[in-house]
Short mmCIF file of C-alpha atoms in Angstrom, two decimals:
data_model
loop_
_atom_site.label_atom_id
_atom_site.label_comp_id
_atom_site.label_asym_id
_atom_site.label_seq_id
_atom_site.Cartn_x
_atom_site.Cartn_y
_atom_site.Cartn_z
CA ASP A 123 322.57 91.73 -41.28
CA VAL A 124 324.58 94.27 -42.96
CA LYS A 125 324.79 93.73 -46.64
CA VAL A 126 327.33 95.06 -48.86
CA THR A 127 327.17 94.16 -52.36
CA GLN A 128 329.65 94.56 -55.39
CA SER A 129 328.21 94.81 -58.91
CA SER A 130 330.76 92.05 -60.48
CA ARG A 131 332.52 89.21 -58.93
CA TYR A 132 334.93 88.90 -61.78
CA LEU A 133 335.72 91.40 -64.49
CA VAL A 134 337.99 91.46 -67.62
CA LYS A 135 338.81 94.58 -69.23
CA ARG A 136 341.44 95.85 -71.83
CA THR A 137 344.27 98.30 -71.09
CA GLY A 138 342.97 101.61 -71.59
CA GLU A 139 339.50 101.09 -70.78
CA LYS A 140 337.24 103.00 -68.26
CA VAL A 141 336.35 100.57 -65.48
CA PHE A 142 333.52 101.10 -63.16
CA LEU A 143 333.34 99.26 -59.94
CA GLU A 144 330.00 99.83 -57.89
CA CYS A 145 329.42 99.02 -54.17
CA VAL A 146 326.03 99.29 -52.41
CA GLN A 147 325.53 99.11 -48.63
CA ASP A 148 322.06 98.58 -46.99
CA MET A 149 322.80 99.70 -43.25
CA ASP A 150 322.81 103.59 -43.64
CA HIS A 151 326.73 103.58 -42.99
CA GLU A 152 328.48 106.77 -43.23
CA ASN A 153 331.75 105.39 -43.91
CA MET A 154 332.65 103.56 -47.27
CA PHE A 155 336.09 102.34 -48.11
CA TRP A 156 337.83 100.86 -51.49
CA TYR A 157 340.81 98.46 -50.90
CA ARG A 158 342.84 96.46 -53.25
CA GLN A 159 344.05 93.37 -52.14
CA ASP A 160 347.37 91.84 -53.30
CA PRO A 161 349.23 88.69 -52.28
CA GLY A 162 351.84 89.56 -49.59
CA LEU A 163 350.67 93.16 -49.37
CA GLY A 164 347.42 92.66 -47.38
CA LEU A 165 344.68 95.31 -47.96
CA ARG A 166 345.66 98.87 -49.23
CA LEU A 167 343.14 101.65 -48.90
CA ILE A 168 342.48 103.42 -52.16
CA TYR A 169 339.82 106.04 -51.10
CA PHE A 170 337.27 106.50 -48.34
CA SER A 171 334.07 108.62 -48.22
CA TYR A 172 332.69 109.82 -45.03
CA ASP A 173 329.56 111.53 -46.24
CA VAL A 174 327.59 112.05 -49.54
CA LYS A 175 330.03 113.80 -52.01
CA MET A 176 332.64 113.66 -49.59
CA LYS A 177 335.82 111.78 -50.43
CA GLU A 178 339.46 111.38 -49.50
CA LYS A 179 342.51 109.95 -50.68
CA GLY A 180 343.91 106.75 -49.08
CA ASP A 181 347.40 105.35 -49.31
CA ILE A 182 347.21 104.57 -53.16
CA PRO A 183 344.85 106.91 -54.87
CA GLU A 184 347.00 106.99 -58.09
CA GLY A 185 345.16 105.94 -61.30
CA TYR A 186 341.94 105.91 -59.43
CA SER A 187 338.93 107.95 -58.72
CA VAL A 188 335.54 107.84 -56.84
CA SER A 189 332.03 108.95 -56.82
CA ARG A 190 329.69 108.93 -54.01
CA GLU A 191 326.20 110.62 -55.15
CA LYS A 192 323.93 108.84 -52.72
CA LYS A 193 324.89 107.66 -49.07
CA GLU A 194 324.49 103.94 -50.14
CA ARG A 195 326.48 103.88 -53.18
CA PHE A 196 330.42 104.37 -53.56
CA SER A 197 331.80 103.75 -57.06
CA LEU A 198 335.63 103.34 -57.93
CA ILE A 199 336.55 104.60 -61.23
CA LEU A 200 339.61 103.48 -63.16
CA GLU A 201 340.20 106.30 -65.78
CA SER A 202 342.26 104.29 -68.03
CA ALA A 203 342.92 100.66 -66.92
CA SER A 204 346.34 99.41 -66.69
CA THR A 205 347.88 95.91 -66.38
CA ASN A 206 349.37 96.77 -62.84
CA GLN A 207 345.69 97.47 -61.95
CA THR A 208 344.90 93.79 -61.99
CA SER A 209 343.77 92.93 -58.44
CA MET A 210 340.99 91.91 -56.04
CA TYR A 211 339.10 95.09 -55.08
CA LEU A 212 337.10 95.14 -51.77
CA CYS A 213 334.59 97.69 -50.78
CA ALA A 214 333.67 98.15 -47.09
CA SER A 215 331.47 100.18 -44.96
CA SER A 216 331.25 101.19 -41.15
CA ILE A 217 329.52 103.76 -38.84
CA LYS A 218 331.04 107.08 -38.68
CA ARG A 219 331.38 107.76 -35.05
CA GLY A 220 331.60 106.50 -31.46
CA LEU A 221 333.81 103.41 -30.55
CA PRO A 222 335.65 101.91 -33.18
CA TYR A 223 333.37 99.78 -35.23
CA GLU A 224 334.23 96.92 -37.54
CA GLN A 225 334.23 97.46 -41.37
CA TYR A 226 331.68 95.24 -43.21
CA PHE A 227 332.93 93.99 -46.41
CA GLY A 228 331.53 92.96 -49.75
CA PRO A 229 332.53 89.83 -51.59
CA GLY A 230 335.16 91.44 -53.70
CA THR A 231 335.65 92.03 -57.45
CA ARG A 232 338.55 90.25 -59.18
CA LEU A 233 339.63 92.47 -62.10
CA THR A 234 342.06 91.39 -64.58
CA VAL A 235 343.43 93.74 -66.96
CA THR A 236 344.94 92.36 -70.21
CA ALA B 219 351.64 106.15 -37.52
CA GLN B 220 349.93 102.89 -36.58
CA SER B 221 350.94 99.83 -37.91
CA VAL B 222 350.66 95.89 -37.53
CA THR B 223 353.11 92.90 -38.36
CA GLN B 224 351.86 89.58 -38.82
CA LEU B 225 354.52 86.91 -38.41
CA GLY B 226 354.26 84.01 -40.97
CA SER B 227 352.52 84.29 -44.18
CA HIS B 228 351.46 81.00 -44.07
CA VAL B 229 350.94 78.77 -41.06
CA SER B 230 350.00 74.86 -41.00
CA VAL B 231 348.51 73.06 -38.14
CA SER B 232 347.03 69.49 -37.82
CA GLU B 233 343.36 69.36 -37.08
CA GLY B 234 342.74 69.22 -33.69
CA ALA B 235 346.09 71.20 -32.91
CA LEU B 236 346.29 74.61 -31.27
CA VAL B 237 346.17 77.50 -33.63
CA LEU B 238 348.33 80.53 -32.97
CA LEU B 239 348.50 83.16 -35.38
CA ARG B 240 350.89 86.34 -34.16
CA CYS B 241 350.30 90.10 -34.48
CA ASN B 242 352.30 92.83 -33.26
CA TYR B 243 351.31 96.41 -33.53
CA SER B 244 352.60 99.96 -33.37
CA SER B 245 350.61 102.62 -32.18
CA SER B 246 351.12 106.16 -30.59
CA VAL B 247 347.76 106.21 -29.17
CA PRO B 248 345.56 103.64 -27.30
CA PRO B 249 345.18 100.83 -30.10
CA TYR B 250 341.88 99.37 -31.03
CA LEU B 251 342.46 96.01 -32.87
CA PHE B 252 340.79 93.74 -34.77
CA TRP B 253 341.10 90.34 -36.46
CA TYR B 254 339.32 89.60 -39.69
CA VAL B 255 339.02 86.32 -41.58
CA GLN B 256 338.59 85.85 -45.37
CA TYR B 257 337.53 82.64 -46.49
CA PRO B 258 338.25 81.71 -50.15
CA ASN B 259 336.57 83.93 -52.82
CA GLN B 260 335.03 85.88 -50.10
CA GLY B 261 335.06 89.19 -48.47
CA LEU B 262 336.36 89.69 -44.94
CA GLN B 263 334.58 89.18 -41.91
CA LEU B 264 335.15 90.24 -38.18
CA LEU B 265 336.35 87.61 -35.95
CA LEU B 266 336.87 89.80 -32.80
CA LYS B 267 338.10 93.24 -31.57
CA TYR B 268 339.79 94.80 -28.81
CA THR B 269 338.54 98.35 -27.73
CA THR B 270 338.68 98.88 -24.03
CA GLY B 271 338.34 96.73 -20.91
CA ALA B 272 339.00 93.23 -20.79
CA THR B 273 342.35 92.12 -22.42
CA LEU B 274 341.11 88.56 -23.28
CA VAL B 275 338.63 88.93 -26.16
CA LYS B 276 336.73 86.17 -27.48
CA GLY B 277 335.22 86.04 -30.93
CA ILE B 278 333.33 83.85 -33.29
CA ASN B 279 334.10 80.17 -34.06
CA GLY B 280 336.09 79.74 -30.87
CA PHE B 281 338.69 82.14 -31.43
CA GLU B 282 340.11 84.57 -28.86
CA ALA B 283 342.78 86.91 -28.78
CA GLU B 284 344.72 88.64 -25.81
CA PHE B 285 345.83 92.22 -25.90
CA LYS B 286 349.26 92.44 -24.17
CA LYS B 287 350.38 96.07 -24.12
CA SER B 288 353.79 95.33 -22.61
CA GLU B 289 354.43 93.22 -25.54
CA THR B 290 352.54 95.21 -28.27
CA SER B 291 350.85 91.99 -29.13
CA PHE B 292 347.59 90.77 -30.07
CA HIS B 293 347.99 87.15 -30.91
CA LEU B 294 344.95 85.02 -32.07
CA THR B 295 344.40 81.53 -30.98
CA LYS B 296 342.08 78.61 -31.09
CA PRO B 297 342.43 75.60 -28.99
CA SER B 298 341.56 72.97 -31.50
CA ALA B 299 341.82 73.69 -35.38
CA HIS B 300 339.16 72.37 -37.52
CA MET B 301 339.09 72.01 -41.16
CA SER B 302 336.78 74.60 -41.61
CA ASP B 303 339.41 77.21 -40.11
CA ALA B 304 341.30 77.12 -43.35
CA ALA B 305 341.48 80.80 -44.32
CA GLU B 306 343.39 83.91 -44.46
CA TYR B 307 343.57 85.99 -41.32
CA PHE B 308 344.21 89.84 -41.16
CA CYS B 309 345.20 91.65 -38.05
CA ALA B 310 344.19 95.23 -38.12
CA VAL B 311 344.64 98.50 -36.10
CA ILE B 312 342.42 101.61 -36.10
CA ARG B 313 344.45 104.64 -37.25
CA SER B 314 344.44 108.16 -35.74
CA GLY B 315 342.60 110.87 -37.35
CA GLY B 316 339.22 109.40 -37.27
CA TYR B 317 336.96 108.25 -39.85
CA GLN B 318 337.25 104.59 -38.63
CA LYS B 319 340.39 104.06 -41.18
CA VAL B 320 342.33 100.87 -40.34
CA THR B 321 345.65 99.48 -41.26
CA PHE B 322 345.63 95.97 -42.19
CA GLY B 323 348.34 93.40 -41.67
CA THR B 324 349.70 91.41 -44.54
CA GLY B 325 347.63 88.28 -43.69
CA THR B 326 348.53 84.78 -42.51
CA LYS B 327 346.91 81.91 -44.70
CA LEU B 328 346.19 78.99 -42.21
CA GLN B 329 346.15 75.48 -43.67
CA VAL B 330 344.61 72.73 -41.55
CA ILE B 331 346.14 69.11 -42.35
CA PRO B 332 343.68 66.36 -41.70
#
């Protein structure tokens, strides 16, 4: 079974803090994604990576950055957390090529910025 | 650009009744469509997907969906609701441009009434 793990289930940070969210997958997937999930808005893509050290902006990258130094690990960084970044953050991974493959999701990190 | 619309952010059904969750898509290329389910405090998991071939797709837990090109729809159904089906359901479509990126709908929360 594909396993995608996220470093924390719940996180509380203060405004202005630098926040790191870590995601690890164990199936050698090339693609990794970071989403935020808000009620009524569904999932919105923040960033994705299709290979080590490769990244592309998604739909809402402002205020976020990412790092992918190893294939299995994809980090989301909030350089200076703000209250409007309070949300559920979901990491996912998938195979890169071929027929459309599903994305495998981690359990999510619920981040509260106070 | 690809998009999905889910009609009804909340749907309530009685236990044993038919479940029907609606999804309409917009796509300029042959669509690849997915339904995901999210149980409380968990990440998303794949219910079923349509890529090519048979338009009636069967998934896990007794769910199925039918791809109807003429109606640009991919509605999710289950003949008899179970209490364990209470969750949030997301329709998604693969975006053009590669990398297995998807666009998610805003989700439908299913409540099952005993």
